[in-house]
């Protein structure tokens, strides 16, 4: 049975509705609070949480329930209320289901998964005891050691929910890795994949044949020394952009799970873009303008929505995004941005205040089916808009064999291939002589923007079957970094 139950309701669950839901545990059930009051908890007799309920979220973006749950929600706007049951306690799971069922009965809508929210009756939990909550753990953390925090996610799509984002923050502040455990067949959103980082953080996939394996590298894992770690010797983890594979020099030496290697060619592809822009820190700054410009060049429309977690709940608005980043400064701010359902697009944006100004780092992907062609001719135009209007510092564009829906499966999808690298005008100007124009690549760079202060666009093979593509990119980077 699932650990998470979600109510998707037409109307906002008001205090009386939420109270009725909480009474699914009976009138004597202890209630507590976490997350500075944003999380309500139903507790056992010792005050330990059985069910944690997140504050309702108003979702105003089409397609998010379908993307993250495979569920059909009420028409937007609708309210998304998550209840997370304590792992391994059947009564807690039934209690979460009854809570969601009561919300749906009173506020209209539906629950996910449907089978978890069929009873409105009181769930008897007398005498039920919960294992002590790990010290200093976030509500979503199931296991805490001196090396890692472990989060168990029994969902079809592991998304960067407010729960999981809180767990990432808590682990980072404690100097720990975060290990996300999911069932077979589950996928990650790009936002989770890009946040997991390096070891000891991992995506741990349960598997009938091999027990557990790393969903990003395929290495077979075992619980040992306070964390999930590879069986046998472990080489450095490959990067997500250029993963190494069994049979390729430099691949991990740990055994590789059979399920990770079972890949069917679909012909689907993704166009992936990462870029960094540095803006002056003044009151006229509006963030997200560069991302919107790229999105329009490549899809003909702006992004659909954004948020500080998944689901992305707010209609696209660079002004509101900027206001939130300004409120959180000088701390950093992380956003997720999504596209319309008919053109899968996903981006993460991290904004930081630095000595140079305001750093805006963007990771962006669009998905295409086997019968769709990525708009490669629009990539130079998008690069020029960033370079001339949005203070681009650098940009990398890739083509990769990957799913159209952008979901990250626990199997080998193959490395991408660099299509282009762009160096911003200020970076070109700072290089001595004509080094930026005199490169080891077969094709000369293309100037973008004004002749007096151009950015440079470096064409690369962009062919995933061409093993020299990353070699060419590495030669270019080494050349540009020469003293």
Coordinates of C-alpha atoms in Angstrom, one line a residue:
X1 CA 0.0 0.0 0.0
X2 CA 1.2 3.5 -0.8
X3 CA 2.8 5.7 1.8
X4 CA 1.4 8.9 0.2
X5 CA -2.2 9.8 -0.4
X6 CA -3.2 13.0 -2.3
X7 CA -6.6 14.7 -2.4
X8 CA -7.3 16.7 -5.5
X9 CA -10.3 18.8 -4.7
X10 CA -12.4 21.4 -6.4
X11 CA -12.7 23.6 -3.4
X12 CA -10.1 24.6 -0.8
X13 CA -10.2 22.3 2.2
X14 CA -11.2 24.9 4.9
X15 CA -10.3 24.4 8.6
X16 CA -13.6 22.5 9.3
X17 CA -13.0 20.2 6.3
X18 CA -9.4 19.5 7.4
X19 CA -10.6 18.9 11.0
X20 CA -13.1 16.4 9.8
X21 CA -10.4 14.6 7.9
X22 CA -8.1 14.6 10.9
X23 CA -10.9 13.0 13.0
X24 CA -10.5 9.9 10.9
X25 CA -8.2 8.9 13.7
X26 CA -10.9 9.4 16.3
X27 CA -11.5 12.3 18.7
X28 CA -8.7 11.3 21.1
X29 CA -5.9 11.2 18.5
X30 CA -3.0 13.5 19.4
X31 CA -2.2 16.3 16.8
X32 CA 1.1 18.1 16.4
X33 CA 2.7 20.5 14.0
X34 CA 6.0 20.6 12.1
X35 CA 7.6 22.7 9.4
X36 CA 6.9 26.0 11.2
X37 CA 3.2 25.1 11.3
X38 CA 2.8 24.2 7.6
X39 CA 2.5 20.5 8.4
X40 CA -0.2 19.0 10.7
X41 CA 0.5 15.5 12.2
X42 CA -1.6 12.8 13.7
X43 CA 0.5 11.1 16.4
X44 CA 0.6 7.9 18.4
X45 CA 0.2 7.9 22.2
X46 CA 3.8 9.1 22.6
X47 CA 3.4 12.0 20.2
X48 CA 5.3 10.4 17.3
X49 CA 3.7 11.1 13.9
X50 CA 1.5 8.5 12.2
X51 CA 0.4 10.8 9.4
X52 CA 1.8 14.2 8.3
X53 CA -0.5 16.5 6.2
X54 CA 0.9 19.3 4.1
X55 CA -0.9 22.6 3.8
X56 CA -3.3 22.6 0.7
X57 CA -1.7 23.9 -2.5
X58 CA -3.7 25.8 -5.2
X59 CA -2.6 24.4 -8.6
X60 CA -3.3 26.7 -11.5
X61 CA -1.2 24.9 -14.1
X62 CA -2.7 22.4 -16.6
X63 CA -1.2 18.9 -16.7
X64 CA 0.6 18.7 -13.4
X65 CA -1.5 15.9 -11.8
X66 CA -1.3 14.0 -15.1
X67 CA 2.4 14.4 -15.3
X68 CA 3.2 13.5 -11.7
X69 CA 0.5 11.1 -10.7
X70 CA -1.2 9.8 -13.9
X71 CA -4.4 11.1 -12.3
X72 CA -7.3 13.1 -13.7
X73 CA -7.9 16.1 -11.5
X74 CA -10.7 18.6 -11.3
X75 CA -10.4 21.5 -13.8
X76 CA -7.8 24.0 -12.9
X77 CA -7.6 25.7 -10.5
X78 CA -7.8 22.8 -8.0
X79 CA -6.4 22.1 -4.5
X80 CA -3.6 19.5 -3.9
X81 CA -3.4 18.2 -0.4
X82 CA -0.8 15.5 0.5
X83 CA -0.9 13.1 3.4
X84 CA 2.2 11.0 4.1
X85 CA 1.9 8.0 6.3
X86 CA 4.7 6.8 8.4
X87 CA 6.5 3.9 6.6
X88 CA 5.8 0.4 7.7
X89 CA 2.6 1.1 9.7
X90 CA -0.5 -0.3 8.0
X91 CA -2.8 1.7 10.3
X92 CA -1.1 4.9 9.4
X93 CA -1.6 4.2 5.7
X94 CA -5.3 3.5 6.2
X95 CA -5.5 6.7 8.3
X96 CA -4.0 8.7 5.4
X97 CA -6.5 7.2 3.0
X98 CA -9.4 8.0 5.3
X99 CA -8.2 11.6 5.7
X100 CA -8.1 12.0 1.9
X101 CA -11.4 10.3 1.4
X102 CA -13.1 12.7 3.8
X103 CA -11.5 15.8 2.1
X104 CA -12.8 14.6 -1.3
X105 CA -16.3 13.9 0.1
X106 CA -16.6 17.4 1.5
X107 CA -14.7 19.5 -1.1
X108 CA -15.3 17.5 -4.3
X109 CA -12.8 16.0 -6.6
X110 CA -10.7 12.8 -6.4
X111 CA -8.0 11.1 -4.5
X112 CA -4.8 9.4 -5.6
X113 CA -4.4 6.5 -5.5
X114 CA -8.1 5.7 -5.7
X115 CA -7.8 2.4 -3.9
X116 CA -6.2 4.1 -0.8
X117 CA -9.1 6.5 -0.2
X118 CA -12.3 4.3 -0.2
X119 CA -13.3 4.4 3.4
X120 CA -14.7 7.4 5.4
X121 CA -14.7 5.4 8.7
X122 CA -12.6 6.0 11.7
X123 CA -9.3 4.1 11.7
X124 CA -8.6 2.5 15.0
X125 CA -5.0 3.1 16.1
X126 CA -5.2 2.4 19.8
X127 CA -2.0 0.8 20.9
X128 CA -0.3 1.4 17.6
X129 CA 3.3 2.5 18.2
X130 CA 5.6 4.3 15.8
X131 CA 9.4 3.9 15.7
X132 CA 11.1 7.0 17.2
X133 CA 11.5 9.7 14.6
X134 CA 15.2 10.2 13.7
X135 CA 16.7 13.1 15.5
X136 CA 16.9 16.2 13.4
X137 CA 15.1 14.5 10.5
X138 CA 12.7 16.3 8.2
X139 CA 9.1 14.9 8.1
X140 CA 9.9 13.0 4.9
X141 CA 13.0 11.2 6.2
X142 CA 12.5 7.5 7.0
X143 CA 16.0 6.5 8.1
X144 CA 18.8 8.8 9.3
X145 CA 22.4 7.7 9.9
X146 CA 25.7 9.6 10.3
X147 CA 26.2 9.4 6.5
X148 CA 22.9 9.7 4.8
X149 CA 19.2 10.5 5.1
X150 CA 17.0 7.9 3.4
X151 CA 13.6 8.8 1.9
X152 CA 11.2 6.0 0.8
X153 CA 9.0 7.1 -2.1
X154 CA 6.2 4.7 -3.3
X155 CA 5.0 6.8 -6.1
X156 CA 5.0 6.3 -9.9
X157 CA 6.9 9.6 -10.4
X158 CA 9.3 10.7 -7.8
X159 CA 9.0 14.5 -7.9
X160 CA 10.6 17.4 -6.1
X161 CA 7.6 17.8 -3.8
X162 CA 7.7 20.1 -0.8
X163 CA 8.4 17.0 1.3
X164 CA 11.4 16.0 -0.7
X165 CA 12.7 19.5 -1.1
X166 CA 12.6 19.8 2.7
X167 CA 14.5 16.5 3.1
X168 CA 17.2 17.8 0.6
X169 CA 17.6 21.0 2.6
X170 CA 17.8 19.2 5.9
X171 CA 20.4 16.7 4.6
X172 CA 22.5 19.4 3.1
X173 CA 22.5 21.5 6.3
X174 CA 23.6 18.4 8.2
X175 CA 26.4 17.6 5.8
X176 CA 24.7 14.3 4.8
X177 CA 23.9 12.6 1.5
X178 CA 20.2 11.9 0.5
X179 CA 19.2 8.5 -0.8
X180 CA 15.8 8.2 -2.4
X181 CA 14.4 4.6 -2.5
X182 CA 11.7 3.8 -5.1
X183 CA 9.9 0.7 -6.3
X184 CA 10.5 -1.0 -9.7
X185 CA 9.0 1.0 -12.6
X186 CA 9.1 4.4 -10.8
X187 CA 10.7 7.3 -12.6
X188 CA 12.3 10.6 -11.5
X189 CA 11.4 14.1 -12.7
X190 CA 14.4 16.0 -14.1
X191 CA 14.2 18.3 -11.1
X192 CA 15.0 15.4 -8.7
X193 CA 17.7 13.9 -11.0
X194 CA 19.5 17.3 -11.3
X195 CA 19.3 17.8 -7.5
X196 CA 20.6 14.4 -6.4
X197 CA 24.2 15.3 -7.1
X198 CA 27.1 12.9 -6.4
X199 CA 27.8 10.2 -3.8
X200 CA 26.7 9.3 -1.2
X201 CA 23.4 10.7 -2.6
X202 CA 21.8 8.1 -4.8
X203 CA 18.6 7.0 -6.4
X204 CA 18.0 3.5 -5.0
X205 CA 15.7 1.2 -7.0
X206 CA 14.2 -1.9 -5.5
X207 CA 14.6 -4.9 -7.8
X208 CA 13.5 -8.5 -7.6
X209 CA 16.6 -9.9 -9.2
X210 CA 19.4 -7.8 -7.7
X211 CA 17.9 -6.4 -4.6
X212 CA 18.7 -2.8 -5.0
X213 CA 20.6 -0.8 -7.7
X214 CA 21.5 2.8 -8.5
X215 CA 19.0 4.1 -11.0
X216 CA 21.5 6.5 -12.5
X217 CA 24.5 4.2 -12.9
X218 CA 23.1 0.7 -12.6
X219 CA 25.5 -0.3 -9.9
X220 CA 24.1 -3.1 -7.6
X221 CA 23.7 -1.7 -4.1
X222 CA 23.6 -3.2 -0.6
X223 CA 22.9 -1.5 2.8
X224 CA 26.3 -1.4 4.4
X225 CA 28.1 0.9 6.9
X226 CA 25.0 3.1 7.4
X227 CA 24.1 3.7 3.7
X228 CA 23.3 2.1 0.4
X229 CA 26.7 1.5 -1.4
X230 CA 27.8 -0.5 -4.4
X231 CA 28.8 -4.2 -4.1
X232 CA 32.5 -4.6 -4.7
X233 CA 34.9 -1.9 -5.8
X234 CA 33.3 1.4 -6.9
X235 CA 34.8 3.7 -9.4
X236 CA 33.9 7.4 -9.6
X237 CA 30.3 8.0 -10.5
X238 CA 29.8 9.0 -14.1
X239 CA 28.3 12.4 -14.8
X240 CA 24.6 12.6 -15.9
X241 CA 25.6 14.3 -19.1
X242 CA 28.2 11.8 -20.3
X243 CA 27.5 8.6 -18.4
X244 CA 29.9 5.6 -18.7
X245 CA 28.5 2.2 -19.4
X246 CA 29.4 -1.5 -19.0
X247 CA 32.1 -2.4 -21.5
X248 CA 33.3 1.1 -21.9
X249 CA 36.7 2.1 -20.5
X250 CA 36.3 3.9 -17.2
X251 CA 32.9 2.4 -16.4
X252 CA 32.0 1.5 -12.8
X253 CA 33.6 -1.7 -11.7
X254 CA 30.7 -2.7 -9.4
X255 CA 28.2 -5.3 -10.8
X256 CA 25.5 -3.7 -12.9
X257 CA 21.9 -4.6 -12.4
X258 CA 20.2 -6.6 -15.2
X259 CA 17.2 -4.3 -15.2
X260 CA 19.4 -1.3 -15.8
X261 CA 20.6 -2.8 -19.1
X262 CA 17.2 -3.8 -20.4
X263 CA 16.6 -0.9 -22.8
X264 CA 14.3 -0.7 -25.8
X265 CA 15.1 1.8 -28.6
X266 CA 12.2 4.2 -29.0
X267 CA 13.6 6.9 -31.2
X268 CA 12.5 9.5 -28.7
X269 CA 15.0 12.4 -28.0
X270 CA 15.5 15.4 -25.9
X271 CA 17.0 18.8 -26.6
X272 CA 18.9 19.8 -23.4
X273 CA 20.2 23.2 -22.6
X274 CA 22.2 24.5 -19.6
X275 CA 23.3 28.1 -19.3
X276 CA 24.4 30.7 -16.8
X277 CA 23.8 34.4 -16.9
X278 CA 25.1 37.0 -14.5
X279 CA 23.0 40.2 -14.0
X280 CA 23.7 43.5 -12.3
X281 CA 22.0 43.6 -8.9
X282 CA 19.7 46.5 -9.4
X283 CA 16.0 47.2 -8.9
X284 CA 15.2 46.9 -12.6
X285 CA 16.3 43.3 -12.8
X286 CA 13.6 40.8 -13.9
X287 CA 14.6 37.2 -13.7
X288 CA 13.3 34.5 -16.1
X289 CA 13.3 36.7 -19.2
X290 CA 16.1 34.7 -20.8
X291 CA 14.3 31.4 -20.1
X292 CA 11.1 32.7 -21.5
X293 CA 12.9 33.9 -24.6
X294 CA 14.6 30.5 -25.2
X295 CA 11.2 28.7 -24.6
X296 CA 9.5 30.9 -27.2
X297 CA 12.2 30.4 -29.8
X298 CA 12.1 26.6 -29.4
X299 CA 8.3 26.1 -28.9
X300 CA 6.6 29.2 -30.0
X301 CA 5.0 29.8 -26.6
X302 CA 6.1 30.8 -23.1
X303 CA 6.4 28.4 -20.2
X304 CA 3.1 27.4 -18.6
X305 CA 3.9 27.5 -14.9
X306 CA 6.5 27.6 -12.1
X307 CA 6.8 27.0 -8.4
X308 CA 9.3 26.3 -5.7
X309 CA 8.4 22.6 -5.7
X310 CA 6.5 20.1 -7.8
X311 CA 3.7 20.3 -8.7
X312 CA 4.5 23.7 -10.4
X313 CA 1.4 25.5 -9.2
X314 CA 1.6 29.1 -10.4
X315 CA 1.0 30.5 -13.9
X316 CA 4.2 31.7 -15.6
X317 CA 5.2 35.2 -14.3
X318 CA 8.8 36.4 -14.4
X319 CA 7.8 39.4 -12.2
X320 CA 6.5 37.1 -9.4
X321 CA 9.5 34.8 -9.7
X322 CA 11.8 37.9 -9.4
X323 CA 9.9 39.2 -6.4
X324 CA 10.3 35.8 -4.5
X325 CA 14.0 35.7 -5.3
X326 CA 14.4 39.2 -4.0
X327 CA 12.6 38.4 -0.8
X328 CA 14.9 35.5 -0.2
X329 CA 18.1 37.3 -1.0
X330 CA 21.0 37.1 -0.1
X331 CA 20.0 33.4 0.2
X332 CA 19.7 31.3 -3.0
X333 CA 16.3 30.4 -4.5
X334 CA 15.4 27.3 -6.5
X335 CA 12.5 27.2 -9.0
X336 CA 11.0 24.5 -11.3
X337 CA 9.4 25.6 -14.6
X338 CA 7.1 23.5 -16.8
X339 CA 5.6 23.7 -20.2
X340 CA 2.2 22.9 -21.7
X341 CA 1.1 19.2 -21.8
X342 CA 1.4 19.0 -25.6
X343 CA 5.0 20.1 -25.7
X344 CA 6.9 18.5 -22.7
X345 CA 9.3 21.0 -21.3
X346 CA 10.9 21.2 -17.9
X347 CA 13.5 23.6 -16.4
X348 CA 15.1 24.3 -13.0
X349 CA 16.4 27.7 -12.1
X350 CA 18.8 28.5 -9.3
X351 CA 19.3 32.2 -8.4
X352 CA 22.3 33.2 -6.2
X353 CA 23.6 36.6 -5.1
X354 CA 27.4 36.8 -5.7
X355 CA 30.1 39.4 -5.8
X356 CA 29.6 39.7 -9.6
X357 CA 25.9 40.3 -9.2
X358 CA 22.9 37.9 -9.5
X359 CA 23.7 34.5 -10.9
X360 CA 21.0 32.7 -12.8
X361 CA 21.7 29.0 -13.6
X362 CA 19.2 27.2 -15.8
X363 CA 18.9 23.6 -16.8
X364 CA 16.2 23.1 -19.5
X365 CA 14.9 20.1 -21.5
X366 CA 12.3 19.6 -24.2
X367 CA 11.1 16.1 -25.3
X368 CA 10.4 14.9 -28.9
X369 CA 8.8 11.7 -30.2
X370 CA 10.3 9.4 -32.9
X371 CA 8.2 11.3 -35.5
X372 CA 9.1 14.8 -34.3
X373 CA 12.2 16.8 -35.2
X374 CA 13.8 19.0 -32.6
X375 CA 14.0 22.6 -33.9
X376 CA 17.8 22.7 -34.2
X377 CA 17.7 25.7 -36.5
X378 CA 16.2 27.7 -33.7
X379 CA 19.1 27.0 -31.3
X380 CA 21.5 29.7 -32.7
X381 CA 18.7 32.2 -32.5
X382 CA 18.0 31.3 -28.9
X383 CA 21.7 31.6 -28.1
X384 CA 21.8 35.1 -29.7
X385 CA 18.8 36.3 -27.7
X386 CA 20.5 35.2 -24.5
X387 CA 23.9 36.7 -25.5
X388 CA 22.5 40.1 -26.6
X389 CA 19.7 40.7 -24.2
X390 CA 20.1 38.5 -21.1
X391 CA 23.9 38.7 -20.2
X392 CA 24.7 35.1 -21.1
X393 CA 28.0 33.9 -19.7
X394 CA 28.1 30.4 -21.1
X395 CA 25.7 27.8 -22.6
X396 CA 25.9 24.1 -23.6
X397 CA 23.3 22.5 -25.9
X398 CA 22.9 18.7 -26.2
X399 CA 20.9 16.1 -28.1
X400 CA 20.3 12.9 -26.2
X401 CA 18.3 9.7 -26.7
X402 CA 15.7 10.0 -23.9
X403 CA 12.0 9.9 -23.2
X404 CA 9.7 12.5 -24.8
X405 CA 7.8 12.9 -21.5
X406 CA 11.2 13.9 -19.8
X407 CA 10.7 11.3 -17.1
X408 CA 14.0 9.7 -16.0
X409 CA 13.8 5.9 -16.0
X410 CA 16.1 3.6 -13.9
X411 CA 17.8 2.2 -17.0
X412 CA 20.6 3.2 -19.4
X413 CA 19.4 5.8 -21.9
X414 CA 22.8 6.5 -23.5
X415 CA 24.9 9.6 -23.4
X416 CA 23.9 12.8 -25.0
X417 CA 26.0 14.6 -27.5
X418 CA 27.1 18.3 -27.5
X419 CA 25.4 20.2 -30.3
X420 CA 26.9 23.7 -29.4
X421 CA 28.8 25.6 -26.9
X422 CA 28.3 29.4 -26.5
X423 CA 30.7 31.8 -24.8
X424 CA 29.2 35.2 -23.7
X425 CA 30.5 38.5 -25.0
X426 CA 32.2 39.5 -21.8
X427 CA 34.0 36.2 -21.6
X428 CA 35.2 36.5 -25.2
X429 CA 36.4 40.0 -24.6
X430 CA 38.4 39.0 -21.5
X431 CA 40.4 36.4 -23.4
X432 CA 43.8 37.4 -24.7
X433 CA 44.3 37.9 -28.4
X434 CA 42.2 35.8 -30.7
X435 CA 42.2 32.6 -28.6
X436 CA 38.4 32.5 -28.4
X437 CA 38.2 32.4 -32.3
X438 CA 41.3 30.1 -32.9
X439 CA 40.1 26.7 -31.7
X440 CA 41.0 23.1 -32.3
X441 CA 37.5 22.3 -33.7
X442 CA 36.8 21.6 -37.4
X443 CA 34.3 24.4 -37.7
X444 CA 35.1 28.0 -36.9
X445 CA 32.9 29.7 -34.2
X446 CA 30.0 31.9 -35.3
X447 CA 29.7 35.5 -34.0
X448 CA 26.5 36.4 -32.3
X449 CA 25.4 40.0 -31.6
X450 CA 27.2 43.2 -32.5
X451 CA 30.6 43.0 -34.3
X452 CA 32.2 45.2 -31.7
X453 CA 31.4 42.9 -28.8
X454 CA 30.2 39.5 -30.1
X455 CA 29.5 36.3 -28.3
X456 CA 30.8 33.1 -30.0
X457 CA 28.8 30.1 -31.0
X458 CA 30.9 26.9 -31.3
X459 CA 29.1 24.2 -33.5
X460 CA 29.7 20.6 -32.3
X461 CA 28.8 17.2 -33.9
X462 CA 25.5 16.8 -31.9
X463 CA 25.4 13.1 -32.9
X464 CA 24.9 10.6 -30.0
X465 CA 26.5 7.9 -32.2
X466 CA 29.6 10.0 -32.7
X467 CA 32.0 9.1 -29.9
X468 CA 34.2 12.1 -30.8
X469 CA 31.6 14.6 -29.8
X470 CA 32.6 14.8 -26.2
X471 CA 36.3 14.7 -27.1
X472 CA 35.8 17.7 -29.3
X473 CA 34.0 19.5 -26.5
X474 CA 36.7 18.7 -24.0
X475 CA 39.4 19.9 -26.4
X476 CA 37.5 23.2 -26.8
X477 CA 37.1 23.7 -23.0
X478 CA 40.8 23.0 -22.4
X479 CA 41.7 25.4 -25.1
X480 CA 39.5 28.2 -23.7
X481 CA 40.9 27.6 -20.2
X482 CA 44.6 27.9 -21.2
X483 CA 46.6 30.5 -19.2

